[in-house]
Coordinates of C-alpha atoms and ligand atoms in Angstrom, one line a residue:
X1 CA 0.0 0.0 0.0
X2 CA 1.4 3.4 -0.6
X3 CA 1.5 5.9 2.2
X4 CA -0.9 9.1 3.0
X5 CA 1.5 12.1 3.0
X6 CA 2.7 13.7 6.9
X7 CA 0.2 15.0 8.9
X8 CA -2.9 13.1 6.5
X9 CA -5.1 10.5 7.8
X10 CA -7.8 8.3 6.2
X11 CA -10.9 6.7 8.6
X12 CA -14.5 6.5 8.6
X13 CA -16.6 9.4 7.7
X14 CA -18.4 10.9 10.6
X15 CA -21.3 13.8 10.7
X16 CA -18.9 16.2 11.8
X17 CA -17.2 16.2 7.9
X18 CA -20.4 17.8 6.3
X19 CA -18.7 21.0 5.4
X20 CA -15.1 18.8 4.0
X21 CA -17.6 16.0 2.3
X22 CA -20.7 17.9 0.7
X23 CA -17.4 20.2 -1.0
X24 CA -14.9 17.2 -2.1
X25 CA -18.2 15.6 -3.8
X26 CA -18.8 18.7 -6.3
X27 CA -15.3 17.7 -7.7
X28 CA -17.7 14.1 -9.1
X29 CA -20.9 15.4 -10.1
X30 CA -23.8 17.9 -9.3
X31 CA -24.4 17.6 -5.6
X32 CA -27.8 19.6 -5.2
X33 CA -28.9 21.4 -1.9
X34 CA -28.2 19.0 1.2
X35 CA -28.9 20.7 4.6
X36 CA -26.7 19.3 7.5
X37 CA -29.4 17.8 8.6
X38 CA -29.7 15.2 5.6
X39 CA -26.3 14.6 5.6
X40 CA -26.4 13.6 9.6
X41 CA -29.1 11.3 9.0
X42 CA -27.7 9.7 6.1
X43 CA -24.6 9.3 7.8
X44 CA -26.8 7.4 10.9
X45 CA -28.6 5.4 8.3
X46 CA -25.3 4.2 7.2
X47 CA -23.7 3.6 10.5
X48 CA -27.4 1.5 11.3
X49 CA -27.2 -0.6 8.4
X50 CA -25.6 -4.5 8.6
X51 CA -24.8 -7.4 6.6
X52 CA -25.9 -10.7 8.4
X53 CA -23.2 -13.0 8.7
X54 CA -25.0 -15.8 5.6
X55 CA -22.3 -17.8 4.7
X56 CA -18.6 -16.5 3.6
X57 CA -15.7 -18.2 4.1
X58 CA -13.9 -15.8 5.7
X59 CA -16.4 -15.2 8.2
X60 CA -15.9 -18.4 9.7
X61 CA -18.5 -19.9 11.7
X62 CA -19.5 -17.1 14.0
X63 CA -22.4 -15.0 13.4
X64 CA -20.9 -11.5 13.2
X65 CA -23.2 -8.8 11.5
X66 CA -20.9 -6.2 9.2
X67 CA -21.9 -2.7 8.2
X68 CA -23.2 -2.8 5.3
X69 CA -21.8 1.2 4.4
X70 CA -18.3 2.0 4.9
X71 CA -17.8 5.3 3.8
X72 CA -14.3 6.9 4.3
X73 CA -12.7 10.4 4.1
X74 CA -8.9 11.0 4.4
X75 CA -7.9 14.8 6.0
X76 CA -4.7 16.7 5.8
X77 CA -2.6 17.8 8.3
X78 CA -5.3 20.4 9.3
X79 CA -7.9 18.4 9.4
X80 CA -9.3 19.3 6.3
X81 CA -11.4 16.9 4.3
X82 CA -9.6 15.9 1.1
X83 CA -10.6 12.6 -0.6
X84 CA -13.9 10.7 0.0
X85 CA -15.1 7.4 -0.9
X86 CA -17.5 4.6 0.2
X87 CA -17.9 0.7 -0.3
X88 CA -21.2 -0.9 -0.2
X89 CA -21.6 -4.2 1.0
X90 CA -24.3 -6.1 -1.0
X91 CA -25.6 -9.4 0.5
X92 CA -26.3 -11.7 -2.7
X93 CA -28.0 -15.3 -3.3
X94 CA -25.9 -16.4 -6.0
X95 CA -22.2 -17.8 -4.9
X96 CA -23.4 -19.4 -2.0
X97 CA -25.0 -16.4 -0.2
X98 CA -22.1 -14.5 -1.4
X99 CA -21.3 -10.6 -0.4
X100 CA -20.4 -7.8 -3.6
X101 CA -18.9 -4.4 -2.4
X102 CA -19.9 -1.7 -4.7
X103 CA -17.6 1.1 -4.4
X104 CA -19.5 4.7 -4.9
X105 CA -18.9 8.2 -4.9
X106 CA -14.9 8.3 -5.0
X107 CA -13.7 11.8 -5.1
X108 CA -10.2 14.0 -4.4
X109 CA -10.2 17.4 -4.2
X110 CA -8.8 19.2 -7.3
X111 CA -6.2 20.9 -5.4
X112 CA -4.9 17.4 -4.6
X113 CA -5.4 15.0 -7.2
X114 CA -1.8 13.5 -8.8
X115 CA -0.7 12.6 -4.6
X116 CA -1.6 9.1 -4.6
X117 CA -4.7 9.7 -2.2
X118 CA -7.3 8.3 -4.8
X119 CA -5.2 4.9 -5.1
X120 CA -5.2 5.0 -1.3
X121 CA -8.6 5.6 -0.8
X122 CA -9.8 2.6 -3.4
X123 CA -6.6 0.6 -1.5
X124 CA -8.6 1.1 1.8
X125 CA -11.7 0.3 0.2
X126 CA -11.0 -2.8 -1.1
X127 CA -8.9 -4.1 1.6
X128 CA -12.4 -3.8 3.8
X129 CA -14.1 -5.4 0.9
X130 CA -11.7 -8.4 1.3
X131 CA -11.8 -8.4 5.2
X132 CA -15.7 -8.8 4.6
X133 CA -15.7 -11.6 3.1
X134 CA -16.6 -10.1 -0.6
X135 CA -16.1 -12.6 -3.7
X136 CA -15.2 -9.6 -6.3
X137 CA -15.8 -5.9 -5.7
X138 CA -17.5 -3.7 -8.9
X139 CA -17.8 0.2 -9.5
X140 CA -19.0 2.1 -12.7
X141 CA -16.9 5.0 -13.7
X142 CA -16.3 7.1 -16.7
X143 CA -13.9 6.1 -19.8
X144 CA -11.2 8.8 -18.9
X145 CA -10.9 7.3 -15.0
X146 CA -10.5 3.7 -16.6
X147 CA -6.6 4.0 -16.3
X148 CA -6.8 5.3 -12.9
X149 CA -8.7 1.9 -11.8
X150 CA -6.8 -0.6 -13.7
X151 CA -3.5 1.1 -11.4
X152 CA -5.6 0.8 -8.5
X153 CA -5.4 -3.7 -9.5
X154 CA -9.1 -3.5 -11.2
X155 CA -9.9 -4.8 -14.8
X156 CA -12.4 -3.8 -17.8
X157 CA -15.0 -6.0 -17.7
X158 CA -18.8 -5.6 -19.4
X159 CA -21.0 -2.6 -19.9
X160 CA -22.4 -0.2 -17.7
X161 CA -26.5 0.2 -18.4
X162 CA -28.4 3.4 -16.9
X163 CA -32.4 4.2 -16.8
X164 CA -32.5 7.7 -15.9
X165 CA -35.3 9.3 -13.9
Ligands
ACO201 N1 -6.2 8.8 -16.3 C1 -5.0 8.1 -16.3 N2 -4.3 7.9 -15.2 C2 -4.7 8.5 -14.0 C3 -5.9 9.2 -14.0 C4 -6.7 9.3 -15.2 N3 -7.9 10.0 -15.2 N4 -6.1 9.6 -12.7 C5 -5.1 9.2 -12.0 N5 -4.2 8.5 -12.8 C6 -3.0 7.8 -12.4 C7 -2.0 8.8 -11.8 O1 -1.2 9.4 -12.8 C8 -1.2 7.8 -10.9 O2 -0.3 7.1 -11.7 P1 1.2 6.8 -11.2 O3 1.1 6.0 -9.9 O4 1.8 6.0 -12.3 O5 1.8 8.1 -10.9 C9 -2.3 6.8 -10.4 O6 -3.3 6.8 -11.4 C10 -2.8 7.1 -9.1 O7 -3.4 8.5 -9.1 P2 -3.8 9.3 -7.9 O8 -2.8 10.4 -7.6 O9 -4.1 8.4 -6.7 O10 -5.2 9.9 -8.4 P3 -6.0 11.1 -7.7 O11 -5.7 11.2 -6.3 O12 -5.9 12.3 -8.5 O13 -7.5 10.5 -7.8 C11 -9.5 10.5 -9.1 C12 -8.0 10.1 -9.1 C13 -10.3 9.9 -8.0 C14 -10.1 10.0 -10.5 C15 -9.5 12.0 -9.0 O14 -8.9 12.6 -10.1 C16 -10.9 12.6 -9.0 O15 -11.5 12.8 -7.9 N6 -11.5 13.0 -10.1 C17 -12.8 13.6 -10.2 C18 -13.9 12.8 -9.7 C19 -14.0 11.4 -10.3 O16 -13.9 11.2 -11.5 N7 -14.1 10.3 -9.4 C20 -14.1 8.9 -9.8 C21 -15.5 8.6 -10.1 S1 -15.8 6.8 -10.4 C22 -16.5 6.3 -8.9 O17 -16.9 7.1 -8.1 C23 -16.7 4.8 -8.7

């Protein structure tokens, strides 16, 4: 794995990083209006949320529920949110009650991009993927990020199909 920079940490996101988050997401896409209040409950929803222990491998043979949302930001050395990024745990039928992670929403502030922190980030995410027991890990992204993935280990595979509301 490579390594954050001084004085930068990554960790889970907490309701306190509304400011840091809701401003690193406008380097992905149009974020809309959402008042702190929406962000804190969303972030409680997400924090609520498990995956049942069903059957992976790696879970052994304890029941031992997993959150289902692991959202993560990584600060600088004053605290400021920089990068932000979440996997989603999906609990499937198929492969023997298997689990997918979905990684969503990945984003580094434009002031920082080119440091490493977006292979970091997708490094973090997957290695929580792994610990979970997930069989393969997917995400959807654009043709110009392609690159960027297949240095963070993933590979071209399929199409990506959209029914926009
Ligand atoms: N094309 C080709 N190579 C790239 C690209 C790119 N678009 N972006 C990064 N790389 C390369 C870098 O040159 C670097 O290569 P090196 O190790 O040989 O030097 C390597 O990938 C790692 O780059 P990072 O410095 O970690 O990339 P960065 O921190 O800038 O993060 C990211 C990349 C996340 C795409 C960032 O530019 C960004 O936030 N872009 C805008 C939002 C976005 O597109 N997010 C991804 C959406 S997809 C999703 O959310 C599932």
């Amino acid at each position: 794995m490579v390594s954050l920079p001084k004085g930068y940490q990554i960790r889970r996101t907490e309701v306190g990083d509304y400011l840091g988050v809701m401003d690193t997401l406008k380097v992905l896409t149009e974020v809309g209006h959402v008042p702190r209040e929406q962000f804190v409950e969303t972030i409680t929803y997400w924090n609520s949320v498990q995956v049942p222990w069903i059957g992976s491998k790696s879970h052994g043979n304890g029941v031992q529920p997993i959150k289902a949302y692991d959202p993560l930001v990584i600060t600088n050395e004053s605290g400021r949110v920089v990068a932000t990024g979440t996997i989603v745990i999906e609990a499937k039928l198929i492969h023997s009650c298997g689990l997918v992670g979905h990684i969503e929403d990945v984003a580094v502030a434009s002031d920082q991009q080119g440091k490493q922190l977006g292979l970091l980030l997708i490094e973090h995410l997957t290695e929580i993927g792994r610990k979970a027991g997930c069989y393969k890990i997917i995400l959807d992204c654009s043709v110009k990020n392609v690159e960027f993935y297949k240095k963070c280990g993933y590979t071209q595979v399929g199409l990506e199909m959209e029914f926009r509301f």
